[in-house]
């Protein structure tokens, strides 16, 4: 049944298996409430960077390519963009110079969201002896992983990522029977919402598991450059350490957070050359291609490390502000990386309503980043997610209001 009412026989019935998108659910949750009067509303529900993008770099690149608007863009991206992505990731992860062949191992995409979604269209869907094929994912998750699995016709299988597991899924606890049916496994490091970082050993074991069982490992590293002290290792590094083959691996990177350029819609998939070739073919049938001037702008951002350093420094200042207001309260953990706080609040939906009505602060209930069981219970129900996207003084104000409302 569709959340909106009776099912529409013209619409793919798999859509009915998905809850509304988290922000739609949040709008519904708060629809009958006004923000606390007399206070500036602060929206910390959405992980949209609020720092300006490097506009001068973007505009210079677009101006230099103003003659290209009449051209259809190549679906595999331009050689210049692929080269810029390969160089940026080689520098970031200190990879051997020949590991990321830009023509065979890199596919520019329009942000990681569409690419993560398409990954489930890419992989094989034959079951094991008639049983449904599986997509594994951490829970809580980025909602697109679940959408990709369900709309792709897979059985989604959750791997709990809780305080008890260090907020990373325990791959060694996935039953052998499930691994035998697994065609795709999503992982995120740094993770959303907890900001947990997998070490090189973890990533290497995940890759070895994927190869042993023949599934595709899709690692979402879109927060890789927003870290506190230590640069999170990447799965490309783990692959390099294991001999340099990229079989069964797809790694997802984005300019949205790294460069505060979510509106540019620029990302990259890097990995197994056979999978990259198939991904390119898949996109030729279903994707419009990123306009050439925007690909030139993306290449300029991948080539420039300075604005990324400035972004990271701003992110750190936001973390300092959050720590000062919340340390010792609501299970506050200073995340190693990523863009969010994951706070223990008892009942996440109730806390989100109170924060909006009493403090004019909007946050996302943790339950909306998890799948409800048949009884309606969701793993993250005791949490809220707080996006640290604003300037430090706004984050400080919001976190003080959160503390005063929920943990006075
Ligand atoms: C974990 C995760 N992956 C992927 C994305 C998609 O980002 P984009 O499509 O802008 O690269 C997001 C966006 O919030 C995210 O949180």
CSV table of C-alpha atoms and ligand atoms in Angstrom, one decimal:
chain,number,residue,atom,x,y,z
A,1,UNK,CA,0.0,0.0,0.0
A,2,UNK,CA,1.3,3.4,-0.9
A,3,UNK,CA,1.9,5.8,2.0
A,4,UNK,CA,-0.4,8.2,0.2
A,5,UNK,CA,-3.4,5.8,0.1
A,6,UNK,CA,-4.7,3.1,-2.2
A,7,UNK,CA,-2.1,1.5,-4.5
A,8,UNK,CA,-2.0,2.9,-8.1
A,9,UNK,CA,-1.9,-0.1,-10.5
A,10,UNK,CA,0.1,2.0,-13.0
A,11,UNK,CA,3.0,2.5,-10.6
A,12,UNK,CA,5.8,0.0,-9.9
A,13,UNK,CA,4.6,-1.9,-6.9
A,14,UNK,CA,8.1,-2.1,-5.5
A,15,UNK,CA,7.8,1.6,-4.6
A,16,UNK,CA,5.1,0.6,-2.1
A,17,UNK,CA,7.7,-1.5,-0.2
A,18,UNK,CA,9.6,1.7,0.6
A,19,UNK,CA,8.6,4.2,3.3
A,20,UNK,CA,8.5,7.9,2.2
A,21,UNK,CA,11.9,9.5,2.0
A,22,UNK,CA,13.2,10.6,5.4
A,23,UNK,CA,12.6,14.3,4.8
A,24,UNK,CA,9.0,13.8,3.7
A,25,UNK,CA,8.4,11.8,6.9
A,26,UNK,CA,10.0,14.6,8.9
A,27,UNK,CA,7.7,17.2,7.3
A,28,UNK,CA,4.7,15.1,8.2
A,29,UNK,CA,6.0,14.6,11.8
A,30,UNK,CA,6.3,18.4,12.3
A,31,UNK,CA,3.3,19.5,10.2
A,32,UNK,CA,1.1,20.4,13.2
A,33,UNK,CA,3.8,22.3,15.0
A,34,UNK,CA,5.1,25.8,14.7
A,35,UNK,CA,8.8,26.5,15.6
A,36,UNK,CA,9.3,28.0,19.0
A,37,UNK,CA,8.2,31.7,18.7
A,38,UNK,CA,10.8,34.4,19.0
A,39,UNK,CA,13.7,32.2,18.0
A,40,UNK,CA,15.4,31.9,14.7
A,41,UNK,CA,14.6,28.5,13.2
A,42,UNK,CA,17.8,26.4,12.7
A,43,UNK,CA,17.6,23.6,10.3
A,44,UNK,CA,20.0,20.8,11.2
A,45,UNK,CA,18.1,18.0,9.6
A,46,UNK,CA,19.6,18.2,6.2
A,47,UNK,CA,23.2,17.3,5.3
A,48,UNK,CA,23.5,20.1,2.8
A,49,UNK,CA,26.7,22.1,3.1
A,50,UNK,CA,26.1,25.7,3.9
A,51,UNK,CA,29.6,27.0,3.2
A,52,UNK,CA,29.9,28.6,-0.2
A,53,UNK,CA,31.3,26.5,-3.1
A,54,UNK,CA,34.5,27.7,-4.7
A,55,UNK,CA,32.5,29.9,-7.0
A,56,UNK,CA,35.5,31.6,-8.7
A,57,UNK,CA,37.0,28.3,-9.8
A,58,UNK,CA,33.6,27.0,-11.0
A,59,UNK,CA,32.7,30.2,-13.0
A,60,UNK,CA,36.2,30.4,-14.6
A,61,UNK,CA,35.9,26.8,-15.8
A,62,UNK,CA,32.3,27.3,-17.1
A,63,UNK,CA,33.3,30.6,-18.9
A,64,UNK,CA,36.2,28.8,-20.6
A,65,UNK,CA,33.8,26.2,-21.9
A,66,UNK,CA,30.9,28.5,-22.9
A,67,UNK,CA,31.1,27.2,-26.5
A,68,UNK,CA,30.3,23.7,-25.4
A,69,UNK,CA,26.6,24.1,-24.3
A,70,UNK,CA,25.4,22.9,-27.7
A,71,UNK,CA,27.2,19.6,-27.4
A,72,UNK,CA,25.9,16.3,-26.0
A,73,UNK,CA,28.2,15.3,-23.1
A,74,UNK,CA,30.1,12.0,-23.3
A,75,UNK,CA,28.5,9.5,-20.8
A,76,UNK,CA,32.0,8.3,-19.7
A,77,UNK,CA,33.0,11.9,-18.9
A,78,UNK,CA,35.9,13.8,-20.5
A,79,UNK,CA,39.5,12.5,-20.4
A,80,UNK,CA,40.4,15.7,-18.5
A,81,UNK,CA,37.9,15.0,-15.8
A,82,UNK,CA,38.8,11.4,-15.5
A,83,UNK,CA,42.4,12.4,-15.2
A,84,UNK,CA,41.7,15.0,-12.5
A,85,UNK,CA,39.7,12.5,-10.4
A,86,UNK,CA,42.5,9.9,-10.8
A,87,UNK,CA,45.1,12.4,-9.7
A,88,UNK,CA,43.1,13.7,-6.7
A,89,UNK,CA,42.5,10.2,-5.4
A,90,UNK,CA,46.1,9.0,-6.0
A,91,UNK,CA,47.3,12.1,-4.0
A,92,UNK,CA,44.7,11.7,-1.3
A,93,UNK,CA,45.4,8.0,-0.6
A,94,UNK,CA,49.1,8.0,-1.6
A,95,UNK,CA,48.4,5.3,-4.2
A,96,UNK,CA,50.9,3.9,-6.7
A,97,UNK,CA,50.8,6.2,-9.7
A,98,UNK,CA,49.5,3.5,-12.1
A,99,UNK,CA,46.7,2.1,-9.8
A,100,UNK,CA,43.9,4.3,-11.1
A,101,UNK,CA,44.0,4.1,-14.9
A,102,UNK,CA,41.7,7.1,-15.7
A,103,UNK,CA,40.4,5.5,-18.9
A,104,UNK,CA,39.5,2.1,-17.4
A,105,UNK,CA,39.0,2.5,-13.7
A,106,UNK,CA,37.2,5.9,-13.4
A,107,UNK,CA,33.6,6.9,-14.2
A,108,UNK,CA,32.6,10.5,-13.5
A,109,UNK,CA,28.9,10.6,-12.3
A,110,UNK,CA,26.4,13.2,-11.4
A,111,UNK,CA,26.9,12.9,-7.6
A,112,UNK,CA,27.1,9.7,-5.7
A,113,UNK,CA,23.3,9.4,-5.1
A,114,UNK,CA,22.5,8.3,-8.6
A,115,UNK,CA,25.5,6.1,-8.9
A,116,UNK,CA,24.8,4.3,-5.6
A,117,UNK,CA,21.2,3.8,-6.9
A,118,UNK,CA,22.4,2.5,-10.3
A,119,UNK,CA,24.8,0.0,-8.7
A,120,UNK,CA,21.9,-2.2,-7.9
A,121,UNK,CA,20.9,-2.1,-11.6
A,122,UNK,CA,24.4,-3.1,-12.5
A,123,UNK,CA,24.9,-6.3,-10.5
A,124,UNK,CA,23.7,-9.8,-11.4
A,125,UNK,CA,20.3,-10.7,-9.9
A,126,UNK,CA,20.3,-14.4,-10.3
A,127,UNK,CA,19.4,-16.1,-6.9
A,128,UNK,CA,21.0,-19.1,-5.3
A,129,UNK,CA,18.8,-22.0,-6.1
A,130,UNK,CA,15.7,-19.9,-6.7
A,131,UNK,CA,16.1,-17.9,-3.4
A,132,UNK,CA,16.1,-14.1,-3.8
A,133,UNK,CA,19.4,-12.3,-4.4
A,134,UNK,CA,20.6,-10.1,-1.6
A,135,UNK,CA,21.9,-6.5,-1.2
A,136,UNK,CA,23.7,-6.1,2.1
A,137,UNK,CA,23.8,-2.7,3.8
A,138,UNK,CA,24.6,-1.1,7.2
A,139,UNK,CA,21.7,0.0,9.4
A,140,UNK,CA,21.3,2.9,10.0
A,141,UNK,CA,21.8,3.7,6.3
A,142,UNK,CA,21.7,6.4,3.7
A,143,UNK,CA,18.2,5.8,2.4
A,144,UNK,CA,19.3,5.4,-1.2
A,145,UNK,CA,20.9,2.0,-0.4
A,146,UNK,CA,17.5,0.6,0.6
A,147,UNK,CA,15.7,2.2,-2.3
A,148,UNK,CA,18.3,0.8,-4.7
A,149,UNK,CA,17.9,-2.7,-3.3
A,150,UNK,CA,14.2,-2.8,-3.2
A,151,UNK,CA,13.6,-1.1,-6.6
A,152,UNK,CA,16.2,-3.4,-8.1
A,153,UNK,CA,14.2,-6.4,-6.9
A,154,UNK,CA,16.7,-7.6,-4.3
A,155,UNK,CA,16.1,-8.7,-0.7
A,156,UNK,CA,17.7,-6.0,1.5
A,157,UNK,CA,19.6,-7.5,4.4
A,158,UNK,CA,20.6,-5.1,7.2
A,159,UNK,CA,23.9,-5.3,9.0
A,160,UNK,CA,23.5,-3.6,12.4
A,161,UNK,CA,25.9,-0.7,13.0
A,162,UNK,CA,25.2,0.2,16.6
A,163,UNK,CA,27.2,1.4,19.6
A,164,UNK,CA,27.8,-2.3,20.4
A,165,UNK,CA,29.5,-2.9,17.0
A,166,UNK,CA,31.5,0.4,17.1
A,167,UNK,CA,29.0,1.8,14.6
A,168,UNK,CA,30.4,-0.3,11.8
A,169,UNK,CA,28.7,-3.5,10.5
A,170,UNK,CA,30.2,-6.8,11.6
A,171,UNK,CA,30.8,-8.5,8.3
A,172,UNK,CA,32.0,-11.7,9.9
A,173,UNK,CA,28.5,-12.1,11.5
A,174,UNK,CA,26.7,-12.2,8.1
A,175,UNK,CA,25.5,-15.9,7.8
A,176,UNK,CA,27.1,-18.0,5.1
A,177,UNK,CA,23.6,-18.7,3.5
A,178,UNK,CA,23.1,-14.9,3.1
A,179,UNK,CA,26.6,-14.4,1.7
A,180,UNK,CA,25.9,-17.1,-0.9
A,181,UNK,CA,23.0,-15.0,-2.2
A,182,UNK,CA,24.7,-11.6,-1.9
A,183,UNK,CA,25.3,-9.7,-5.2
A,184,UNK,CA,26.1,-6.3,-3.8
A,185,UNK,CA,27.2,-4.9,-0.4
A,186,UNK,CA,27.0,-1.3,0.5
A,187,UNK,CA,29.4,0.1,3.1
A,188,UNK,CA,30.0,3.7,4.1
A,189,UNK,CA,33.2,5.0,5.6
A,190,UNK,CA,33.1,7.6,7.1
A,191,UNK,CA,29.5,6.6,7.8
A,192,UNK,CA,26.3,8.6,7.8
A,193,UNK,CA,24.9,9.2,10.5
A,194,UNK,CA,27.5,8.1,13.1
A,195,UNK,CA,30.7,9.4,11.5
A,196,UNK,CA,32.5,6.0,12.1
A,197,UNK,CA,35.6,5.3,10.2
A,198,UNK,CA,36.7,1.8,9.1
A,199,UNK,CA,40.4,1.1,9.3
A,200,UNK,CA,42.5,-0.4,6.5
A,201,UNK,CA,42.3,-3.9,7.9
A,202,UNK,CA,38.5,-3.7,8.0
A,203,UNK,CA,38.3,-2.5,4.4
A,204,UNK,CA,40.8,-5.2,3.3
A,205,UNK,CA,38.7,-7.9,4.9
A,206,UNK,CA,35.5,-6.5,3.3
A,207,UNK,CA,37.2,-6.7,-0.1
A,208,UNK,CA,38.5,-10.2,0.5
A,209,UNK,CA,35.0,-11.3,1.5
A,210,UNK,CA,33.5,-9.8,-1.6
A,211,UNK,CA,36.0,-11.7,-3.8
A,212,UNK,CA,35.5,-14.9,-1.9
A,213,UNK,CA,31.7,-14.8,-2.4
A,214,UNK,CA,31.7,-13.2,-5.8
A,215,UNK,CA,29.7,-10.1,-4.9
A,216,UNK,CA,30.4,-6.4,-5.6
A,217,UNK,CA,31.6,-4.3,-2.7
A,218,UNK,CA,30.3,-0.7,-3.1
A,219,UNK,CA,32.0,1.6,-0.6
A,220,UNK,CA,30.5,5.1,-0.2
A,221,UNK,CA,33.4,7.4,0.8
A,222,UNK,CA,31.6,10.7,0.0
A,223,UNK,CA,32.7,12.1,3.5
A,224,UNK,CA,36.3,11.1,3.1
A,225,UNK,CA,37.7,14.6,3.2
A,226,UNK,CA,35.6,15.9,6.1
A,227,UNK,CA,37.5,14.6,9.0
A,228,UNK,CA,38.6,15.8,12.4
A,229,UNK,CA,42.3,14.8,13.0
A,230,UNK,CA,43.2,11.7,10.9
A,231,UNK,CA,42.4,11.3,7.2
A,232,UNK,CA,40.2,8.2,6.9
A,233,UNK,CA,41.8,5.4,5.0
A,234,UNK,CA,40.1,4.4,1.7
A,235,UNK,CA,39.2,1.1,0.1
A,236,UNK,CA,41.5,1.9,-2.8
A,237,UNK,CA,44.3,2.0,-0.3
A,238,UNK,CA,43.3,-1.4,1.0
A,239,UNK,CA,43.2,-2.7,-2.6
A,240,UNK,CA,46.6,-1.3,-3.2
A,241,UNK,CA,47.9,-3.0,-0.1
A,242,UNK,CA,46.4,-6.3,-1.2
A,243,UNK,CA,48.3,-6.2,-4.5
A,244,UNK,CA,46.6,-3.5,-6.6
A,245,UNK,CA,43.7,-5.4,-8.2
A,246,UNK,CA,40.4,-3.6,-8.1
A,247,UNK,CA,38.2,-6.7,-8.9
A,248,UNK,CA,34.8,-6.6,-7.3
A,249,UNK,CA,35.3,-3.1,-5.9
A,250,UNK,CA,33.5,0.1,-6.7
A,251,UNK,CA,34.4,3.2,-4.6
A,252,UNK,CA,32.1,6.3,-4.6
A,253,UNK,CA,33.5,9.8,-4.2
A,254,UNK,CA,31.8,13.2,-4.4
A,255,UNK,CA,32.5,16.9,-4.6
A,256,UNK,CA,29.2,17.6,-2.7
A,257,UNK,CA,30.8,17.6,0.8
A,258,UNK,CA,34.5,17.8,0.0
A,259,UNK,CA,34.1,21.0,-2.0
A,260,UNK,CA,30.8,22.2,-0.6
A,261,UNK,CA,29.5,21.9,-4.1
A,262,UNK,CA,26.3,19.7,-3.8
A,263,UNK,CA,24.6,21.8,-6.5
A,264,UNK,CA,27.2,20.9,-9.1
A,265,UNK,CA,26.2,17.3,-9.0
A,266,UNK,CA,29.7,15.9,-9.5
A,267,UNK,CA,31.0,12.6,-8.2
A,268,UNK,CA,33.0,9.6,-9.3
A,269,UNK,CA,33.0,5.8,-9.2
A,270,UNK,CA,36.4,4.2,-9.3
A,271,UNK,CA,37.1,0.5,-9.4
A,272,UNK,CA,37.0,-2.8,-11.3
A,273,UNK,CA,37.5,-2.0,-15.0
A,274,UNK,CA,34.9,-4.6,-16.1
A,275,UNK,CA,32.3,-3.1,-13.8
A,276,UNK,CA,33.2,0.4,-14.8
A,277,UNK,CA,32.7,-0.5,-18.5
A,278,UNK,CA,29.3,-2.1,-17.6
A,279,UNK,CA,28.4,1.0,-15.5
A,280,UNK,CA,29.2,3.2,-18.5
A,281,UNK,CA,27.0,1.1,-20.7
A,282,UNK,CA,24.2,1.2,-18.1
A,283,UNK,CA,24.4,5.0,-17.9
A,284,UNK,CA,24.3,5.4,-21.7
A,285,UNK,CA,20.7,4.0,-21.5
A,286,UNK,CA,19.5,6.0,-18.5
A,287,UNK,CA,21.5,9.1,-17.9
A,288,UNK,CA,21.5,12.4,-19.6
A,289,UNK,CA,25.2,13.1,-19.1
A,290,UNK,CA,26.7,16.0,-17.2
A,291,UNK,CA,27.0,19.2,-19.4
A,292,UNK,CA,30.6,19.8,-20.6
A,293,UNK,CA,31.1,23.2,-18.9
A,294,UNK,CA,30.1,21.5,-15.6
A,295,UNK,CA,32.5,18.7,-16.1
A,296,UNK,CA,35.2,21.3,-16.6
A,297,UNK,CA,34.2,22.9,-13.3
A,298,UNK,CA,34.3,19.6,-11.6
A,299,UNK,CA,37.8,18.9,-12.9
A,300,UNK,CA,38.9,22.3,-11.6
A,301,UNK,CA,37.7,21.4,-8.1
A,302,UNK,CA,39.2,17.9,-8.1
A,303,UNK,CA,42.6,19.6,-9.0
A,304,UNK,CA,42.5,22.2,-6.2
A,305,UNK,CA,43.3,20.9,-2.7
A,306,UNK,CA,43.3,24.3,-1.0
A,307,UNK,CA,39.6,24.9,-0.8
A,308,UNK,CA,39.2,21.4,0.7
A,309,UNK,CA,41.6,22.2,3.5
A,310,UNK,CA,39.6,25.3,4.2
A,311,UNK,CA,36.4,23.3,4.3
A,312,UNK,CA,37.9,20.8,6.7
A,313,UNK,CA,39.1,23.6,9.0
A,314,UNK,CA,35.5,25.0,9.1
A,315,UNK,CA,34.1,21.5,9.8
A,316,UNK,CA,36.6,21.2,12.7
A,317,UNK,CA,35.5,24.5,14.1
A,318,UNK,CA,31.9,23.3,14.0
A,319,UNK,CA,32.9,20.1,15.8
A,320,UNK,CA,34.6,22.2,18.5
A,321,UNK,CA,31.4,24.3,18.9
A,322,UNK,CA,29.2,21.1,19.2
A,323,UNK,CA,31.6,19.5,21.7
A,324,UNK,CA,31.6,22.6,23.9
A,325,UNK,CA,27.8,22.5,24.1
A,326,UNK,CA,27.1,18.8,24.2
A,327,UNK,CA,30.1,16.9,25.7
A,328,UNK,CA,29.0,14.6,28.4
A,329,UNK,CA,25.3,14.8,27.4
A,330,UNK,CA,23.0,12.7,25.2
A,331,UNK,CA,25.7,10.2,24.6
A,332,UNK,CA,27.7,12.8,22.6
A,333,UNK,CA,30.6,11.3,20.7
A,334,UNK,CA,32.9,13.6,18.7
A,335,UNK,CA,32.7,11.9,15.3
A,336,UNK,CA,36.1,11.1,13.7
A,337,UNK,CA,34.7,12.3,10.3
A,338,UNK,CA,31.5,12.9,8.4
A,339,UNK,CA,28.9,15.7,8.8
A,340,UNK,CA,26.7,14.6,11.7
A,341,UNK,CA,26.1,14.0,15.4
A,342,UNK,CA,24.2,10.9,16.4
A,343,UNK,CA,22.6,11.7,19.7
A,344,UNK,CA,20.9,9.4,22.1
A,345,UNK,CA,17.6,11.0,23.1
A,346,UNK,CA,15.3,8.2,24.2
A,347,UNK,CA,12.5,8.6,21.6
A,348,UNK,CA,13.9,10.3,18.5
A,349,UNK,CA,10.5,11.3,17.0
A,350,UNK,CA,9.4,12.8,20.3
A,351,UNK,CA,12.7,14.6,20.7
A,352,UNK,CA,12.5,16.0,17.1
A,353,UNK,CA,9.0,17.4,17.8
A,354,UNK,CA,10.1,18.9,21.1
A,355,UNK,CA,13.2,20.5,19.6
A,356,UNK,CA,11.1,22.1,16.9
A,357,UNK,CA,8.3,23.3,19.1
A,358,UNK,CA,10.4,24.4,22.1
A,359,UNK,CA,13.7,25.4,20.6
A,360,UNK,CA,13.1,26.0,16.8
A,361,UNK,CA,15.8,23.4,16.0
A,362,UNK,CA,15.0,20.9,13.3
A,363,UNK,CA,16.8,17.5,13.5
A,364,UNK,CA,16.1,14.1,11.9
A,365,UNK,CA,14.7,11.1,13.9
A,366,UNK,CA,17.1,8.2,13.7
A,367,UNK,CA,14.3,5.8,12.9
A,368,UNK,CA,14.0,7.4,9.5
A,369,UNK,CA,17.5,6.1,8.6
A,370,UNK,CA,16.5,2.5,9.5
A,371,UNK,CA,13.9,0.0,8.3
A,372,UNK,CA,10.9,-0.6,10.6
A,373,UNK,CA,10.2,-4.2,11.6
A,374,UNK,CA,6.6,-5.5,11.0
A,375,UNK,CA,5.7,-4.1,14.4
A,376,UNK,CA,6.9,-0.7,13.4
A,377,UNK,CA,10.0,-0.7,15.6
A,378,UNK,CA,13.2,0.7,14.1
A,379,UNK,CA,16.8,0.2,15.2
A,380,UNK,CA,17.7,3.9,15.4
A,381,UNK,CA,14.5,5.0,17.1
A,382,UNK,CA,16.4,6.2,20.2
A,383,UNK,CA,18.5,8.7,18.3
A,384,UNK,CA,18.4,11.9,16.3
A,385,UNK,CA,20.8,13.0,13.6
A,386,UNK,CA,22.1,16.5,13.8
A,387,UNK,CA,23.8,17.9,10.6
A,388,UNK,CA,26.9,20.1,11.3
A,389,UNK,CA,26.6,22.2,8.2
A,390,UNK,CA,26.3,25.7,9.5
A,391,UNK,CA,28.9,28.2,10.7
A,392,UNK,CA,30.3,27.4,14.1
A,393,UNK,CA,28.3,30.1,15.9
A,394,UNK,CA,25.1,28.7,14.5
A,395,UNK,CA,26.1,25.1,15.5
A,396,UNK,CA,27.0,26.4,19.0
A,397,UNK,CA,23.6,28.1,19.3
A,398,UNK,CA,21.7,25.0,18.0
A,399,UNK,CA,23.6,22.6,20.2
A,400,UNK,CA,23.1,24.8,23.3
A,401,UNK,CA,19.3,24.8,22.5
A,402,UNK,CA,19.4,21.0,22.1
A,403,UNK,CA,21.2,20.5,25.4
A,404,UNK,CA,18.8,23.0,27.2
A,405,UNK,CA,15.7,21.2,25.8
A,406,UNK,CA,16.7,17.6,26.1
A,407,UNK,CA,19.4,17.4,28.8
A,408,UNK,CA,18.9,20.5,31.1
B,1,LIG,C1,26.2,8.6,2.9
B,1,LIG,C2,25.8,9.4,1.7
B,1,LIG,N1,26.1,9.0,0.5
B,1,LIG,C3,25.9,9.6,-0.6
B,1,LIG,C4,25.2,10.9,-0.6
B,1,LIG,C5,24.9,11.6,-1.9
B,1,LIG,O1,25.6,12.7,-2.1
B,1,LIG,P1,25.9,13.3,-3.5
B,1,LIG,O2,24.9,12.7,-4.5
B,1,LIG,O3,25.6,14.8,-3.4
B,1,LIG,O4,27.3,13.0,-3.9
B,1,LIG,C6,24.9,11.4,0.7
B,1,LIG,C7,24.3,12.7,0.8
B,1,LIG,O5,23.9,13.2,1.7
B,1,LIG,C8,25.2,10.7,1.8
B,1,LIG,O6,25.0,11.1,3.1
